[in-house]
C-alpha cells in the first residue's frame, strides 16, 4: 500500500483534530501517511473563545490560549506550513495551490477543509482603502486579541481609552462588554435585534437587564449607520435611530461567516449560510472532507443544516473525519445548538445557556409548541450559595417531546443545561426530564432541581 | 360519591408531597377528600439534608430548614396531627391507632406510609438505660440539629468543645466533618470501610485525601469498640484497632434504616433492608401506599430493589402516590443512585457526585465492566476558574451501555453528574456520552467537557 497523502487546510481545532486522529489511526493500522497542514496565519490550535478573557485580563497572554503549538504538531509528524495560504483547489488533479511562506502545489489523496470562519466587517467600519478604521476591530483570532490588548493599553488611566461601543448582542458582544467593563471602560452595546437573540425574548431580556444593571448602556433594535472619526481614529458611533455614542474603541461583534471561498470557487456545494455541507462522516465530495466553523452541521432535532460555529462541533467532527480518512465509518451525531456564556461585571453575575430549539425555532420547525419559564434557586433557599435561576422548558404539545431548554441565572446556573442536552440527545420527553434522578444536596440544588421544576410544571399543563 | 378518607403517616417530604398532590388532584376532579396526617414529632416538611449546614453555621436556625410549616399544611386543608404517633395498623378494618396529642383511631380508605428512616445507634453509644451517652448524637431530624447546636455552643472558645470524632464515612459523616472543622473543632473520622464507600476505591480515596489535606484525622477500616466517659459525658473513642481518640463530642453517622415497624407488624411485606416495597405506582397492598425513606425503590438500571433514602425519591414517589390515590396511573421511573455532596473546609474544596452503578455494583449485577478515571479541568486551563476534576466512567464492554459516572473535583465539578444521569435515564451508551452536544465556554468547561473526555477515552478502549 502506498503512502496516504492527506492535506489539511486550516490548522486550528477541526483541522488539527482530524490530523492527529488520522495519525493515530494510521499508526494503529500500520498504514503510512503523510499529513501536510496549510495555515495562513502564524497560529495553530488556539482557543478563540478565550480571547475575550485575555482582553478582560484573566489570561496573561495569547500564548496561554494555544492548546498545541506548531512545534508540538511537527513533533507528532505533521508537515505544518505556517504563513501559507491555500489559494487554489483542483479537485480533478487533487492539488492545492499555496502562496506565502511555502508556496507551490500540495498533492493529496484526501483533503480536509478546515478553514474556519471570518468575522463579518460591515462597510461602515472600513476606510476608503478597505482597511479598518483605527480603534475599530473584530474579536476573532489571536492577532485580533493582540490588537485589542494594544488598543486597551492604558485603560483606566488618564489618557487611556475610556469609552467603548460594542456592536452586536450575541455571545462575543456580551463577553466583550464584560471584558471592557472590567477593564474600566464606560461601555455601550448596540444591537440590531435583542440582546442574546439565540434565546427567546422572555429569557434574552433577562440578559439585557443584567447588563443594564451592571452599567452597560444597552440599545436594542437599532443598527450603526456610520462612524465619526478624529484624525483617522474612531471617535463616535451614529445609529440609525439617530443616537450618537462617543467611542474610543468599537468592537465588531456582528457575527462570523464560513471561509469557504477555496472550495466554493472549486465548485463544491455550499449551504444557505455559504458553509460546506459534510455528511455525517464529514465527507463533502470524493476525497474531500470538511469540519469546523466552515461547515453547516446537521441539527440533531430538525435534521436540517445549521451554521453553529463552535469549538465543540469542530473538535468532534474533526475527530470523526480523522478516523474516516483511514477508512473508518464513524459518524458525527449532530448538533443540538447547545451554548453557554456569562456576563460577570459591575457587581452582576449572570450565567446564560441554551440547548435545542428556541420557541421560535420550534414553531418554525412545525411543532405545536408549549413552553414555560420558571423562577427557581440554584441551591436550597436557606444556603448562602442560593442564587436566582430562571429556566425555560420548551416541548411539543402533541408528542410531549422535549425540544429545548434555556437558562439565565446566578453562579452555578448555566452548566445545568447539560442535563437537558443529554435528554435531547436521547430524544426524551418533558416527563423524562421532570422525572429523572438528578443530583440534590443543599449547596447544589433544590430537592427538585430548577430544571425539573420547570419540566414538571410544563408537563402538568400539557 | 362519598368523601375519600386518606390517612398519611409521617408529615415530611414524601407524606406531604402525597397529601398536597392528592388535594390538588381531588380539587381538579371535583372529588371530596379528607386528608389526615399523623406525625410523631412537632416538625413537618423540613430539609434533613440541611442540618449539617445549620450546624456549620450557614443556616441561622432550624426554622429556616422548614419548607412548609404546620400552619401551611393546615391552611391547605390537611388535618395535621403533630405529636401523634401511629402505633397500630389494622389492614382489615382500615384503621390506624394513634397515641400522643391526638390519641385514638383514624379510619381510612387509602393509607400512605411515609414514616421515613431512623438513625442507626450502635450499642456502644448507649447508656445502660438505653439513652445516648452525653455528647454522642446522630444527625437525622430537627431535634438532633437543635441538640448539636447546643452541644457545640462555645466551640472555638476556651471552654467550648474542641475535639470531635465522626463515626461513619458516608455523606453525613463527610458533611459533619466539614461542619465541625468549620466550627473550629479538631476532627477525627473513623469509618468501618473507606471514606465515601458509595464510590469506587479509586474515587473515594480522593475524598479521603482531601479530608486529610484539610486537617481531618481519617481512620478507615476500623470500628468503634467502646467509648470512654467522664462523669457520664463522652471523653474518648476506642477503636477495634486499639486507637484512642479524645472526644468532647461524637457524631453517629453510621447510616439509617427504614422505620417500618408499623407496617411490618401489620404483616406488610418488607425487603432485605426492611423497607416497604412499593410498586411503580407506589402501592404496597390494597388501599396501602408508601413513599420516602421507609421504602426500597426500584433501581432503574438493575430493576432490583435498593434502599436509597434521599429527598429526591421521597418527593417524586410522594407525588406519584398523591395522584394515584385519586385514581391516576402515574409511575415512578426508578432511581439511578444519583447523589452529590461536598467537603469544603480547611482550605479544601472537594465536590463529590455519582450516578448509576459503581464498578463493584456493575460487576455484581453481571456486567462485563470497563471503567476509566480521567483527570481533567472544570474550565479551560488558562482561566482563573479552572480546577482539577477527576471523572470515572463505567460501562459494559459488550453492549457499550453507560453504567455509571463518579466525579470528585473542585468548584463546579459535582453538578456535571446530571448530564450522565440523564444519559443513564435514557439508557444511552458511552459513545452517546462522548458524542453528545454539551456546553462549552472557557469559564465553564474544556472544549470536550471533562465527562466527555473520560467517556471518549473509555469508548476508544472498548
PDB file of N, CA and C in Angstrom, chain A residues 386-433:
ATOM      1  N   UNK A 386     -27.342  30.005  47.483  1.00  0.00           N
ATOM      2  CA  UNK A 386     -28.574  30.117  46.693  1.00  0.00           C
ATOM      3  C   UNK A 386     -28.580  31.385  45.845  1.00  0.00           C
ATOM      4  N   UNK A 387     -28.833  31.236  44.559  1.00  0.00           N
ATOM      5  CA  UNK A 387     -28.936  32.369  43.648  1.00  0.00           C
ATOM      6  C   UNK A 387     -30.149  32.130  42.744  1.00  0.00           C
ATOM      7  N   UNK A 388     -30.739  33.192  42.253  1.00  0.00           N
ATOM      8  CA  UNK A 388     -31.898  33.018  41.381  1.00  0.00           C
ATOM      9  C   UNK A 388     -31.501  32.348  40.064  1.00  0.00           C
ATOM     10  N   UNK A 389     -32.378  31.521  39.555  1.00  0.00           N
ATOM     11  CA  UNK A 389     -32.181  30.892  38.247  1.00  0.00           C
ATOM     12  C   UNK A 389     -33.533  30.842  37.550  1.00  0.00           C
ATOM     13  N   UNK A 390     -33.549  31.321  36.316  1.00  0.00           N
ATOM     14  CA  UNK A 390     -34.761  31.207  35.500  1.00  0.00           C
ATOM     15  C   UNK A 390     -34.516  30.128  34.452  1.00  0.00           C
ATOM     16  N   UNK A 391     -35.439  29.205  34.351  1.00  0.00           N
ATOM     17  CA  UNK A 391     -35.293  28.146  33.353  1.00  0.00           C
ATOM     18  C   UNK A 391     -36.533  28.142  32.473  1.00  0.00           C
ATOM     19  N   UNK A 392     -36.294  27.995  31.188  1.00  0.00           N
ATOM     20  CA  UNK A 392     -37.406  27.867  30.241  1.00  0.00           C
ATOM     21  C   UNK A 392     -37.337  26.486  29.614  1.00  0.00           C
ATOM     22  N   UNK A 393     -38.438  25.786  29.655  1.00  0.00           N
ATOM     23  CA  UNK A 393     -38.511  24.464  29.043  1.00  0.00           C
ATOM     24  C   UNK A 393     -39.507  24.544  27.894  1.00  0.00           C
ATOM     25  N   UNK A 394     -39.114  23.993  26.769  1.00  0.00           N
ATOM     26  CA  UNK A 394     -39.902  24.061  25.537  1.00  0.00           C
ATOM     27  C   UNK A 394     -40.182  22.639  25.085  1.00  0.00           C
ATOM     28  N   UNK A 395     -41.441  22.349  24.771  1.00  0.00           N
ATOM     29  CA  UNK A 395     -41.820  20.976  24.407  1.00  0.00           C
ATOM     30  C   UNK A 395     -42.865  20.993  23.305  1.00  0.00           C
ATOM     31  N   UNK A 396     -43.124  19.816  22.763  1.00  0.00           N
ATOM     32  CA  UNK A 396     -44.165  19.643  21.766  1.00  0.00           C
ATOM     33  C   UNK A 396     -45.435  19.152  22.460  1.00  0.00           C
ATOM     34  N   UNK A 397     -46.515  19.858  22.253  1.00  0.00           N
ATOM     35  CA  UNK A 397     -47.757  19.564  22.951  1.00  0.00           C
ATOM     36  C   UNK A 397     -48.296  18.178  22.594  1.00  0.00           C
ATOM     37  N   UNK A 398     -48.117  17.787  21.362  1.00  0.00           N
ATOM     38  CA  UNK A 398     -48.694  16.529  20.904  1.00  0.00           C
ATOM     39  C   UNK A 398     -47.873  15.328  21.350  1.00  0.00           C
ATOM     40  N   UNK A 399     -46.577  15.389  21.078  1.00  0.00           N
ATOM     41  CA  UNK A 399     -45.728  14.231  21.376  1.00  0.00           C
ATOM     42  C   UNK A 399     -45.136  14.290  22.782  1.00  0.00           C
ATOM     43  N   UNK A 400     -45.225  15.441  23.440  1.00  0.00           N
ATOM     44  CA  UNK A 400     -44.598  15.687  24.746  1.00  0.00           C
ATOM     45  C   UNK A 400     -43.070  15.656  24.672  1.00  0.00           C
ATOM     46  N   UNK A 401     -42.522  15.626  23.458  1.00  0.00           N
ATOM     47  CA  UNK A 401     -41.060  15.620  23.302  1.00  0.00           C
ATOM     48  C   UNK A 401     -40.475  16.908  23.854  1.00  0.00           C
ATOM     49  N   UNK A 402     -39.372  16.768  24.574  1.00  0.00           N
ATOM     50  CA  UNK A 402     -38.588  17.934  24.976  1.00  0.00           C
ATOM     51  C   UNK A 402     -37.971  18.523  23.717  1.00  0.00           C
ATOM     52  N   UNK A 403     -38.032  19.834  23.568  1.00  0.00           N
ATOM     53  CA  UNK A 403     -37.470  20.477  22.377  1.00  0.00           C
ATOM     54  C   UNK A 403     -36.310  21.409  22.714  1.00  0.00           C
ATOM     55  N   UNK A 404     -36.353  22.023  23.870  1.00  0.00           N
ATOM     56  CA  UNK A 404     -35.272  22.940  24.191  1.00  0.00           C
ATOM     57  C   UNK A 404     -35.341  23.417  25.624  1.00  0.00           C
ATOM     58  N   UNK A 405     -34.220  23.906  26.099  1.00  0.00           N
ATOM     59  CA  UNK A 405     -34.141  24.479  27.444  1.00  0.00           C
ATOM     60  C   UNK A 405     -33.245  25.712  27.389  1.00  0.00           C
ATOM     61  N   UNK A 406     -33.620  26.738  28.115  1.00  0.00           N
ATOM     62  CA  UNK A 406     -32.814  27.949  28.240  1.00  0.00           C
ATOM     63  C   UNK A 406     -32.667  28.292  29.716  1.00  0.00           C
ATOM     64  N   UNK A 407     -31.492  28.795  30.071  1.00  0.00           N
ATOM     65  CA  UNK A 407     -31.201  29.096  31.475  1.00  0.00           C
ATOM     66  C   UNK A 407     -30.551  30.475  31.568  1.00  0.00           C
ATOM     67  N   UNK A 408     -31.023  31.290  32.486  1.00  0.00           N
ATOM     68  CA  UNK A 408     -30.344  32.536  32.852  1.00  0.00           C
ATOM     69  C   UNK A 408     -30.381  32.626  34.371  1.00  0.00           C
ATOM     70  N   UNK A 409     -29.219  32.747  34.993  1.00  0.00           N
ATOM     71  CA  UNK A 409     -29.230  32.800  36.447  1.00  0.00           C
ATOM     72  C   UNK A 409     -27.882  33.135  37.034  1.00  0.00           C
ATOM     73  N   UNK A 410     -27.788  33.011  38.337  1.00  0.00           N
ATOM     74  CA  UNK A 410     -26.580  33.349  39.081  1.00  0.00           C
ATOM     75  C   UNK A 410     -25.547  32.238  39.035  1.00  0.00           C
ATOM     76  N   UNK A 411     -24.528  32.338  39.893  1.00  0.00           N
ATOM     77  CA  UNK A 411     -23.450  31.343  39.887  1.00  0.00           C
ATOM     78  C   UNK A 411     -23.979  29.917  40.022  1.00  0.00           C
ATOM     79  N   UNK A 412     -23.476  29.044  39.167  1.00  0.00           N
ATOM     80  CA  UNK A 412     -23.900  27.645  39.216  1.00  0.00           C
ATOM     81  C   UNK A 412     -25.095  27.317  38.345  1.00  0.00           C
ATOM     82  N   UNK A 413     -25.599  28.306  37.600  1.00  0.00           N
ATOM     83  CA  UNK A 413     -26.814  28.083  36.806  1.00  0.00           C
ATOM     84  C   UNK A 413     -26.562  27.378  35.481  1.00  0.00           C
ATOM     85  N   UNK A 414     -25.594  27.878  34.728  1.00  0.00           N
ATOM     86  CA  UNK A 414     -25.596  27.632  33.289  1.00  0.00           C
ATOM     87  C   UNK A 414     -25.277  26.194  32.908  1.00  0.00           C
ATOM     88  N   UNK A 415     -24.363  25.552  33.643  1.00  0.00           N
ATOM     89  CA  UNK A 415     -23.960  24.206  33.248  1.00  0.00           C
ATOM     90  C   UNK A 415     -25.092  23.182  33.422  1.00  0.00           C
ATOM     91  N   UNK A 416     -26.133  23.588  34.149  1.00  0.00           N
ATOM     92  CA  UNK A 416     -27.297  22.718  34.281  1.00  0.00           C
ATOM     93  C   UNK A 416     -27.904  22.345  32.933  1.00  0.00           C
ATOM     94  N   UNK A 417     -27.644  23.151  31.933  1.00  0.00           N
ATOM     95  CA  UNK A 417     -28.229  22.891  30.626  1.00  0.00           C
ATOM     96  C   UNK A 417     -27.773  21.546  30.063  1.00  0.00           C
ATOM     97  N   UNK A 418     -26.639  21.037  30.547  1.00  0.00           N
ATOM     98  CA  UNK A 418     -26.117  19.780  30.008  1.00  0.00           C
ATOM     99  C   UNK A 418     -27.060  18.600  30.256  1.00  0.00           C
ATOM    100  N   UNK A 419     -27.739  18.604  31.385  1.00  0.00           N
ATOM    101  CA  UNK A 419     -28.689  17.507  31.632  1.00  0.00           C
ATOM    102  C   UNK A 419     -29.798  17.548  30.583  1.00  0.00           C
ATOM    103  N   UNK A 420     -30.217  18.750  30.231  1.00  0.00           N
ATOM    104  CA  UNK A 420     -31.244  18.887  29.195  1.00  0.00           C
ATOM    105  C   UNK A 420     -30.692  18.489  27.836  1.00  0.00           C
ATOM    106  N   UNK A 421     -29.432  18.839  27.578  1.00  0.00           N
ATOM    107  CA  UNK A 421     -28.809  18.455  26.308  1.00  0.00           C
ATOM    108  C   UNK A 421     -28.752  16.933  26.191  1.00  0.00           C
ATOM    109  N   UNK A 422     -28.409  16.279  27.296  1.00  0.00           N
ATOM    110  CA  UNK A 422     -28.372  14.811  27.280  1.00  0.00           C
ATOM    111  C   UNK A 422     -29.760  14.250  27.018  1.00  0.00           C
ATOM    112  N   UNK A 423     -30.769  14.853  27.642  1.00  0.00           N
ATOM    113  CA  UNK A 423     -32.143  14.384  27.422  1.00  0.00           C
ATOM    114  C   UNK A 423     -32.549  14.577  25.957  1.00  0.00           C
ATOM    115  N   UNK A 424     -32.155  15.710  25.383  1.00  0.00           N
ATOM    116  CA  UNK A 424     -32.467  15.952  23.963  1.00  0.00           C
ATOM    117  C   UNK A 424     -31.720  14.957  23.078  1.00  0.00           C
ATOM    118  N   UNK A 425     -30.479  14.682  23.445  1.00  0.00           N
ATOM    119  CA  UNK A 425     -29.681  13.727  22.665  1.00  0.00           C
ATOM    120  C   UNK A 425     -30.402  12.378  22.587  1.00  0.00           C
ATOM    121  N   UNK A 426     -31.043  12.014  23.667  1.00  0.00           N
ATOM    122  CA  UNK A 426     -31.767  10.745  23.727  1.00  0.00           C
ATOM    123  C   UNK A 426     -33.229  10.854  23.349  1.00  0.00           C
ATOM    124  N   UNK A 427     -33.622  11.978  22.744  1.00  0.00           N
ATOM    125  CA  UNK A 427     -34.999  12.166  22.282  1.00  0.00           C
ATOM    126  C   UNK A 427     -36.017  11.901  23.381  1.00  0.00           C
ATOM    127  N   UNK A 428     -35.709  12.396  24.574  1.00  0.00           N
ATOM    128  CA  UNK A 428     -36.596  12.155  25.711  1.00  0.00           C
ATOM    129  C   UNK A 428     -37.736  13.171  25.755  1.00  0.00           C
ATOM    130  N   UNK A 429     -38.681  12.881  26.632  1.00  0.00           N
ATOM    131  CA  UNK A 429     -39.862  13.728  26.764  1.00  0.00           C
ATOM    132  C   UNK A 429     -39.691  14.699  27.924  1.00  0.00           C
ATOM    133  N   UNK A 430     -40.594  15.652  27.993  1.00  0.00           N
ATOM    134  CA  UNK A 430     -40.585  16.586  29.115  1.00  0.00           C
ATOM    135  C   UNK A 430     -40.864  15.833  30.418  1.00  0.00           C
ATOM    136  N   UNK A 431     -41.593  14.723  30.332  1.00  0.00           N
ATOM    137  CA  UNK A 431     -41.845  13.899  31.517  1.00  0.00           C
ATOM    138  C   UNK A 431     -40.563  13.221  31.994  1.00  0.00           C
ATOM    139  N   UNK A 432     -39.737  12.787  31.040  1.00  0.00           N
ATOM    140  CA  UNK A 432     -38.447  12.214  31.428  1.00  0.00           C
ATOM    141  C   UNK A 432     -37.609  13.245  32.182  1.00  0.00           C
ATOM    142  N   UNK A 433     -37.551  14.466  31.648  1.00  0.00           N
ATOM    143  CA  UNK A 433     -36.738  15.493  32.311  1.00  0.00           C
ATOM    144  C   UNK A 433     -37.272  15.763  33.716  1.00  0.00           C
TER     145      UNK A 433
END
